[in-house]
Amino acid sequence: MVREPQHLAPYRRLARDVVARIESGDLQPGDRIPSANDLVKTEKISSATAARVLAVLRDEGWIDTVPGRGSFVRTQAPLTQGASRIGMVRQGGSGLLDGETVEFVEARTEPAGQEVADALGVQVGDDVVLRRRRYLDAAGVSVVSTTWVTAALAEYLPAFTEPGKLPKMTMGYIEDQTGRKATQQRETHSVDSVPEDVAAHLDVETGERVLKVTNRYVDQDGEPTEYAVDWHAPGRSLVAEGPVE
């Protein structure tokens, strides 16, 4: 179990411990979460602190509370997107949550459509190379992720089209192979219709509307390095937390 830094407030640390159990599969969707009274007894904390633990888990989308019955792991856990995974890799991690796995789906060369051409700075119809994989956790498929690079860049990335997991994800692999370090990112969120070539891997019907997150990365010279589109499974929730500036 991965522990959070010890400077966290007790309620936040205890909430993270529950999240780690959910991410590892120790707590499954529908499993009962310890009540506030349980936490008071086992963790030797105040009732107010215990209530805050459960409030954090509800706010972040990990649990649902049913009056008179208790709190239970939500059927669908919060999602993790590409930008978060890259941060995990840069901190020395694998880019995967505890209990999460990634499956290689396909890699191929194709003519660039308008969206990909605009993102990579090429002409519509130019050859681009895609790599597609899907992420799974205890609740099932969470996201199908596709990354495109230009055909010229792909020549320096032999593992990009291979089934094995890239050790540092695409961004780290590009940097190691070419010295081109991603320094800027443009991320967009929208609700869109799942295309046919993605739907089967996401376990949804073609055309179902789900959360679509795109990321375009550029290097230290302002040149695009990769473009990624993540299609998130229905029922997932996107949670972002940080300081108010």
Coordinates of N, CA, C and O in Angstrom, one line a residue, residues 3 13 16 18 22 31 39 52 60 66 120 148 161 183 201 203 216:
R3 N 1.7 4.9 0.9 CA 1.3 5.8 2.0 C 1.5 7.3 1.5 O 2.5 7.6 0.9
R13 N -5.0 11.7 5.6 CA -4.2 10.5 5.5 C -5.1 9.2 5.6 O -4.8 8.3 4.8
R16 N -6.8 8.6 2.3 CA -5.9 8.1 1.3 C -5.7 6.6 1.5 O -5.5 5.9 0.6
V18 N -7.8 4.5 2.7 CA -9.0 3.8 2.1 C -8.9 3.8 0.6 O -9.2 2.7 0.0
I22 N -9.0 0.6 -2.1 CA -9.9 0.5 -3.2 C -9.1 0.3 -4.5 O -9.4 -0.6 -5.3
D31 N -18.5 -3.0 -1.6 CA -18.0 -3.3 -0.3 C -18.3 -2.2 0.7 O -18.3 -1.0 0.4
L39 N -14.3 4.0 12.7 CA -13.0 4.7 12.6 C -12.6 5.3 14.0 O -11.4 5.3 14.3
R52 N -15.0 13.6 8.7 CA -14.3 14.3 7.6 C -13.7 13.3 6.7 O -13.6 13.5 5.5
E60 N -14.7 13.0 -3.3 CA -13.8 12.6 -4.4 C -14.4 11.5 -5.3 O -13.8 11.0 -6.2
V66 N -25.5 5.5 2.1 CA -26.9 5.2 2.1 C -27.4 5.3 3.5 O -27.0 4.6 4.4
L120 N -0.7 17.7 -34.6 CA 0.7 17.4 -34.9 C 1.4 18.3 -35.9 O 2.6 18.1 -36.2
W148 N -1.0 9.5 -31.0 CA -0.4 9.6 -32.4 C 0.9 10.4 -32.4 O 1.0 11.3 -31.6
T161 N 5.4 0.8 -31.6 CA 4.4 -0.1 -32.3 C 4.5 -1.5 -31.8 O 3.8 -2.4 -32.3
T183 N 7.4 20.1 -22.8 CA 7.5 21.2 -21.8 C 6.1 21.9 -21.7 O 5.9 22.7 -20.7
H201 N -13.6 -1.8 -27.4 CA -12.5 -1.9 -26.4 C -13.0 -1.2 -25.1 O -12.5 -1.5 -24.0
D203 N -16.1 -1.3 -24.1 CA -17.3 -2.1 -23.7 C -18.5 -1.2 -23.7 O -19.4 -1.3 -22.8
R216 N -2.4 17.5 -26.1 CA -1.3 17.8 -27.1 C -0.1 18.3 -26.4 O -0.2 19.2 -25.5

